[in-house]
């Protein structure tokens, strides 16, 4: 049997077997006929074929159930072989069960519904239903078994419901597995975005300060030593941020990011124009605006060639603008950091505007939330 990719408890595995085995009670008339045979070999043959038939039916049902649970198609050739084997066992027991062997046709019809596609399964059911009637007419001493006819039809209908239920359960398990896979993928993507944003900003500032320290090493050793100390501090903070991100989601605050922005811009030789005071913001908006400042300032330091950077903050929006070269022709602002910022903004129905400043040369990053958002 194939491995089940959706493990279930032993209790439910036993219930699945029991669901198939409980219907074998309807072989009682054939078993009774076998046990009352006068000749020993007939009794042994009848009982043995019925036991083998029942075991084969239960195994076939469990195999089909596991195939459905694993979302694998049931091989038609193997299904037909199983049905042929069940029918052969039923026919082999005729010397021991007599006309009662026809009760095995009920199980053959049910197995066909569970294992075969709809059209061939219906054909098997119809053949199993009319066989008792035809044998009653063609074989002397066998009466027309109308009860078998109705039993075949009822068993086929019942198994049709069971097969549809098994199919729906398989689809549900597959959907749950896909949801789990997507959740893991989303968590990995979120962690990757956070690491990019954190390290991109921190390492940019480290590189700028290290370059400044290198230029000042001979001109102003004391200032160079200060910058090197800042490099060490920033490297330790970046390491702490990475550890915090890996261990749990790291929050970002607007006030902290503005302080870091001043340090980064100053080290890069860019004049920083920051707000003197901040409005009171909800925690989620404060975090979103902090990410916006971090991403905006990182881009200004890395790419802008600007001499001045201005950050504006209101209760509903934050802007980072510079007087540098502006966005590259054909650029849509789709860098990794801005992609992550846009995804964060969507969580709060915020909009992200990226492009050239409308009032002059330079770059503009604006994140705004709808009025009334809390």
Coordinates of C-alpha atoms in Angstrom, one line a residue:
X1 CA 0.0 0.0 0.0
X2 CA 1.3 3.6 -0.7
X3 CA 2.5 5.7 2.2
X4 CA -0.2 8.0 3.5
X5 CA 1.1 11.6 3.3
X6 CA -1.6 12.8 5.7
X7 CA -1.1 10.6 8.8
X8 CA -4.1 9.8 10.9
X9 CA -4.4 8.2 14.3
X10 CA -4.5 4.5 14.8
X11 CA -8.1 4.9 16.0
X12 CA -9.1 6.4 12.7
X13 CA -7.2 3.8 10.7
X14 CA -9.1 1.1 12.6
X15 CA -12.3 2.9 11.9
X16 CA -11.5 2.9 8.2
X17 CA -11.0 -0.8 8.2
X18 CA -14.1 -1.3 10.2
X19 CA -16.1 0.7 7.7
X20 CA -15.4 -1.9 5.1
X21 CA -15.5 -5.0 7.3
X22 CA -18.9 -4.3 8.9
X23 CA -20.7 -4.9 5.6
X24 CA -19.3 -8.4 5.3
X25 CA -22.2 -9.5 7.6
X26 CA -24.2 -9.7 4.5
X27 CA -22.2 -12.8 3.5
X28 CA -23.8 -14.7 6.3
X29 CA -26.3 -16.5 4.1
X30 CA -23.5 -17.8 1.9
X31 CA -21.4 -18.8 5.0
X32 CA -24.4 -20.6 6.4
X33 CA -24.8 -22.5 3.1
X34 CA -21.2 -23.5 3.2
X35 CA -21.3 -24.7 6.8
X36 CA -24.3 -26.9 6.1
X37 CA -22.7 -28.8 3.2
X38 CA -22.7 -32.5 3.7
X39 CA -19.3 -33.1 2.1
X40 CA -16.3 -31.8 4.0
X41 CA -14.4 -30.6 1.0
X42 CA -17.4 -28.4 0.0
X43 CA -17.6 -27.0 3.5
X44 CA -13.8 -26.2 3.5
X45 CA -13.9 -24.7 0.0
X46 CA -17.0 -22.6 0.7
X47 CA -15.6 -21.2 4.0
X48 CA -12.1 -20.6 2.6
X49 CA -13.3 -18.8 -0.5
X50 CA -15.6 -16.6 1.6
X51 CA -12.8 -15.7 4.1
X52 CA -10.5 -14.9 1.2
X53 CA -13.2 -12.9 -0.5
X54 CA -13.9 -10.9 2.6
X55 CA -10.2 -10.2 3.3
X56 CA -9.6 -9.2 -0.3
X57 CA -12.6 -6.8 -0.3
X58 CA -11.4 -5.1 2.9
X59 CA -7.8 -4.8 1.6
X60 CA -9.1 -3.4 -1.7
X61 CA -11.2 -0.8 0.1
X62 CA -8.3 0.3 2.3
X63 CA -6.0 0.5 -0.7
X64 CA -8.5 2.7 -2.6
X65 CA -9.0 4.8 0.5
X66 CA -5.3 5.5 0.9
X67 CA -4.9 6.2 -2.7
X68 CA -7.6 8.8 -2.5
X69 CA -6.1 10.3 0.7
X70 CA -2.8 10.7 -1.0
X71 CA -4.5 12.4 -4.1
X72 CA -3.1 9.7 -6.4
X73 CA -5.1 8.3 -9.3
X74 CA -6.2 4.7 -8.9
X75 CA -4.5 2.7 -11.7
X76 CA -7.4 1.2 -13.8
X77 CA -5.4 -1.9 -14.6
X78 CA -4.9 -2.7 -10.9
X79 CA -8.6 -1.9 -10.1
X80 CA -9.8 -4.2 -12.8
X81 CA -7.4 -6.9 -11.5
X82 CA -8.9 -6.5 -8.0
X83 CA -12.4 -6.8 -9.3
X84 CA -11.5 -9.8 -11.4
X85 CA -9.9 -11.5 -8.4
X86 CA -13.0 -10.9 -6.2
X87 CA -15.3 -12.2 -8.9
X88 CA -13.1 -15.3 -9.3
X89 CA -13.2 -16.0 -5.6
X90 CA -17.0 -15.7 -5.6
X91 CA -17.2 -18.2 -8.5
X92 CA -14.7 -20.5 -7.0
X93 CA -16.9 -20.9 -4.0
X94 CA -19.9 -22.1 -5.9
X95 CA -19.4 -25.8 -5.0
X96 CA -19.5 -24.8 -1.3
X97 CA -22.1 -22.0 -1.3
X98 CA -24.4 -22.9 -4.2
X99 CA -26.6 -20.1 -5.4
X100 CA -25.7 -18.0 -2.4
X101 CA -22.4 -17.1 -4.1
X102 CA -24.4 -14.3 -5.8
X103 CA -24.3 -12.3 -2.6
X104 CA -20.6 -11.6 -3.4
X105 CA -21.8 -9.6 -6.5
X106 CA -23.0 -7.0 -4.0
X107 CA -19.4 -6.4 -2.9
X108 CA -18.0 -6.6 -6.4
X109 CA -20.5 -3.8 -7.4
X110 CA -19.5 -1.7 -4.4
X111 CA -15.8 -2.1 -5.1
X112 CA -16.3 -1.1 -8.7
X113 CA -18.0 2.2 -7.6
X114 CA -15.1 2.9 -5.3
X115 CA -12.2 1.9 -7.6
X116 CA -13.3 2.7 -11.1
X117 CA -14.3 5.8 -13.0
X118 CA -18.0 6.5 -13.2
X119 CA -18.9 5.0 -16.6
X120 CA -17.2 1.6 -16.3
X121 CA -18.3 1.4 -12.7
X122 CA -22.0 1.8 -13.8
X123 CA -21.5 -1.0 -16.3
X124 CA -20.2 -3.3 -13.7
X125 CA -23.1 -2.5 -11.3
X126 CA -25.6 -3.1 -14.1
X127 CA -24.0 -6.5 -15.0
X128 CA -23.9 -7.5 -11.3
X129 CA -27.6 -6.5 -10.9
X130 CA -28.9 -8.4 -13.9
X131 CA -26.7 -11.5 -13.4
X132 CA -28.9 -13.1 -10.7
X133 CA -32.0 -12.6 -12.9
X134 CA -30.4 -14.2 -15.9
X135 CA -28.9 -17.1 -13.9
X136 CA -32.4 -17.7 -12.4
X137 CA -33.7 -18.2 -15.9
X138 CA -30.8 -20.1 -17.4
X139 CA -29.6 -22.4 -14.6
X140 CA -32.0 -25.1 -13.4
X141 CA -32.7 -25.1 -9.7
X142 CA -31.7 -21.5 -9.2
X143 CA -34.5 -19.1 -8.6
X144 CA -34.4 -15.5 -9.7
X145 CA -32.8 -13.5 -6.9
X146 CA -34.6 -10.2 -6.9
X147 CA -33.2 -9.4 -3.4
X148 CA -29.7 -9.5 -4.8
X149 CA -30.8 -7.1 -7.5
X150 CA -32.0 -4.5 -5.0
X151 CA -29.0 -5.2 -2.7
X152 CA -26.6 -4.5 -5.6
X153 CA -28.3 -1.2 -6.4
X154 CA -28.4 -0.1 -2.8
X155 CA -24.8 -1.0 -2.2
X156 CA -23.7 0.9 -5.3
X157 CA -25.6 4.0 -4.2
X158 CA -24.2 3.8 -0.6
X159 CA -20.6 3.3 -1.9
X160 CA -21.1 6.2 -4.3
X161 CA -21.7 8.4 -1.3
X162 CA -18.7 7.0 0.5
X163 CA -16.4 7.5 -2.5
X164 CA -17.6 11.1 -2.9
X165 CA -16.9 11.7 0.8
X166 CA -13.5 10.2 0.5
X167 CA -12.8 12.4 -2.5
X168 CA -13.9 15.5 -0.6
X169 CA -11.8 14.5 2.4
X170 CA -8.7 14.1 0.1
X171 CA -9.3 17.5 -1.4
X172 CA -9.7 19.0 2.1
X173 CA -6.4 17.4 3.2
X174 CA -4.7 18.6 0.0
X175 CA -6.0 22.2 0.6
X176 CA -4.8 22.1 4.2
X177 CA -1.4 21.0 3.1
X178 CA -1.2 23.8 0.6
X179 CA -2.3 26.3 3.2
X180 CA 0.5 25.1 5.5
X181 CA 3.0 25.3 2.6
X182 CA 2.0 28.8 1.7
X183 CA 2.1 29.9 5.4
X184 CA 5.7 28.6 5.6
X185 CA 6.6 30.4 2.4
X186 CA 5.1 33.6 3.5
X187 CA 6.9 33.5 6.8
X188 CA 10.2 32.9 5.0
X189 CA 9.5 35.8 2.7
X190 CA 8.7 38.0 5.6
X191 CA 11.9 37.1 7.4
X192 CA 13.9 37.7 4.2
X193 CA 12.3 41.1 3.7
X194 CA 13.1 42.1 7.3
X195 CA 16.6 40.9 7.1
X196 CA 17.1 42.8 3.8
X197 CA 15.6 46.0 5.3
X198 CA 17.6 45.8 8.5
X199 CA 20.9 44.8 7.1
X200 CA 20.6 47.1 4.0
X201 CA 20.2 50.1 6.1
X202 CA 22.7 49.2 8.8
X203 CA 25.4 48.1 6.4
X204 CA 24.9 51.2 4.2
X205 CA 25.6 53.4 7.2
X206 CA 28.5 51.3 8.3
X207 CA 30.1 51.6 4.8
X208 CA 29.6 55.4 4.7
X209 CA 31.1 55.9 8.2
X210 CA 34.0 53.6 7.4
X211 CA 34.7 55.5 4.2
X212 CA 34.5 58.8 6.2
X213 CA 36.8 57.4 8.8
X214 CA 39.3 56.4 6.1
X215 CA 39.4 60.0 4.7
X216 CA 39.8 61.5 8.2
X217 CA 42.4 59.1 9.4
X218 CA 45.3 61.5 8.6
X219 CA 43.4 64.8 8.7
X220 CA 41.6 64.3 12.0
X221 CA 42.5 61.1 13.9
X222 CA 40.2 62.0 16.8
X223 CA 37.2 62.4 14.5
X224 CA 38.2 59.2 12.6
X225 CA 38.3 57.3 15.9
X226 CA 34.8 58.6 16.7
X227 CA 33.6 57.3 13.4
X228 CA 35.2 53.9 13.9
X229 CA 33.5 53.7 17.3
X230 CA 30.2 54.4 15.5
X231 CA 31.0 51.7 13.0
X232 CA 31.5 49.2 15.8
X233 CA 28.3 50.3 17.5
X234 CA 26.3 50.1 14.3
X235 CA 27.7 46.6 13.6
X236 CA 26.7 45.4 17.1
X237 CA 23.2 46.9 16.7
X238 CA 22.8 45.2 13.3
X239 CA 23.8 41.9 14.8
X240 CA 21.3 42.4 17.6
X241 CA 18.6 43.3 15.0
X242 CA 19.3 40.2 13.0
X243 CA 19.1 38.0 16.2
X244 CA 15.8 39.8 17.1
X245 CA 14.4 39.2 13.7
X246 CA 15.3 35.6 13.6
X247 CA 14.0 35.0 17.1
X248 CA 10.8 37.1 16.9
X249 CA 9.4 39.9 14.8
X250 CA 11.4 43.0 15.5
X251 CA 9.4 46.2 15.8
X252 CA 10.5 49.5 14.3
X253 CA 9.7 52.8 15.8
X254 CA 9.5 56.2 14.0
X255 CA 11.4 58.1 16.7
X256 CA 14.3 55.6 16.7
X257 CA 14.5 55.6 12.9
X258 CA 14.6 59.4 12.7
X259 CA 17.5 59.4 15.1
X260 CA 19.3 56.8 13.0
X261 CA 18.5 58.8 9.9
X262 CA 20.1 61.9 11.3
X263 CA 23.3 59.9 12.0
X264 CA 23.4 58.2 8.6
X265 CA 22.7 61.4 6.6
X266 CA 25.3 63.4 8.6
X267 CA 27.9 60.7 8.0
X268 CA 27.2 60.7 4.3
X269 CA 27.6 64.5 4.1
X270 CA 23.9 65.1 3.5
X271 CA 22.1 67.9 5.4
X272 CA 19.2 66.4 7.3
X273 CA 16.0 68.4 7.8
X274 CA 13.9 66.4 10.3
X275 CA 10.7 67.3 12.1
X276 CA 11.2 68.9 15.5
X277 CA 8.2 67.1 17.0
X278 CA 6.1 64.1 16.1
X279 CA 2.3 63.6 16.3
X280 CA 0.9 60.9 18.5
X281 CA 0.5 57.8 16.3
X282 CA -1.0 54.4 16.8
X283 CA 1.6 51.7 17.3
X284 CA 1.0 50.1 13.9
X285 CA 1.3 53.4 12.1
X286 CA 4.4 54.4 14.1
X287 CA 6.0 51.1 13.0
X288 CA 4.9 51.5 9.3
X289 CA 6.2 55.1 9.2
X290 CA 9.5 53.9 10.8
X291 CA 10.0 51.4 8.0
X292 CA 9.3 54.1 5.5
X293 CA 11.9 56.4 7.0
X294 CA 14.4 53.6 7.1
X295 CA 13.9 52.6 3.5
X296 CA 13.8 56.2 2.2
X297 CA 17.0 57.2 4.0
X298 CA 18.8 54.1 2.9
X299 CA 18.0 54.9 -0.7
X300 CA 19.0 58.5 -0.3
X301 CA 22.4 57.5 1.2
X302 CA 23.0 54.8 -1.4
X303 CA 21.8 56.2 -4.7
X304 CA 20.7 59.8 -4.6
X305 CA 23.9 61.9 -4.8
X306 CA 21.9 64.4 -2.8
X307 CA 23.1 67.3 -0.6
X308 CA 19.9 67.7 1.4
X309 CA 17.2 65.3 2.6
X310 CA 14.0 66.4 4.2
X311 CA 11.6 64.2 6.2
X312 CA 8.1 65.3 6.9
X313 CA 5.7 63.6 9.2
X314 CA 2.0 64.2 9.8
X315 CA -0.7 62.2 11.5
X316 CA -1.6 60.4 8.3
X317 CA 1.6 60.5 6.1
X318 CA 5.4 60.4 6.1
X319 CA 7.6 61.8 3.3
X320 CA 11.3 61.4 2.5
X321 CA 12.5 63.7 -0.2
X322 CA 15.9 64.8 -1.4
X323 CA 17.5 67.1 -4.0
X324 CA 19.5 64.4 -5.8
X325 CA 19.4 62.9 -9.2
X326 CA 15.9 61.4 -8.8
X327 CA 14.7 58.0 -10.0
X328 CA 16.5 56.4 -13.0
X329 CA 14.6 56.5 -16.3
X330 CA 12.1 53.7 -16.5
X331 CA 12.5 52.8 -12.9
X332 CA 9.2 52.0 -11.0
X333 CA 10.8 51.9 -7.6
X334 CA 10.5 48.1 -7.4
X335 CA 13.6 47.4 -5.4
X336 CA 13.5 44.7 -2.7
X337 CA 13.2 47.2 0.1
X338 CA 10.3 49.1 -1.6
X339 CA 8.6 45.8 -2.3
X340 CA 8.7 44.9 1.4
X341 CA 7.5 48.4 2.3
X342 CA 4.5 48.1 -0.1
X343 CA 3.6 44.8 1.4
X344 CA 3.6 46.2 4.9
X345 CA 1.6 49.2 3.7
X346 CA -1.1 47.0 2.2
X347 CA -1.8 45.5 5.6
X348 CA -3.0 48.9 6.8
X349 CA -4.6 50.0 3.5
X350 CA -1.8 52.6 3.2
X351 CA -0.5 53.9 -0.2
X352 CA 3.1 54.1 -1.2
X353 CA 4.1 56.8 -3.7
X354 CA 7.6 56.7 -5.3
X355 CA 9.0 58.9 -8.0
X356 CA 10.4 62.3 -8.9
X357 CA 9.6 65.3 -6.6
X358 CA 6.8 67.4 -8.1
X359 CA 8.4 70.7 -6.8
X360 CA 11.9 70.2 -8.2
X361 CA 14.7 67.8 -8.8
X362 CA 15.1 64.8 -6.5
X363 CA 13.4 61.8 -5.3
X364 CA 10.2 61.4 -3.2
X365 CA 8.9 58.5 -1.1
X366 CA 5.5 59.0 0.5
X367 CA 3.5 56.6 2.7
X368 CA 0.0 57.7 3.6
X369 CA -2.9 56.0 5.4
X370 CA -6.6 56.9 4.9
X371 CA -8.0 59.6 7.2
X372 CA -9.6 58.1 10.2
X373 CA -7.4 54.9 10.2
X374 CA -6.6 54.0 13.8

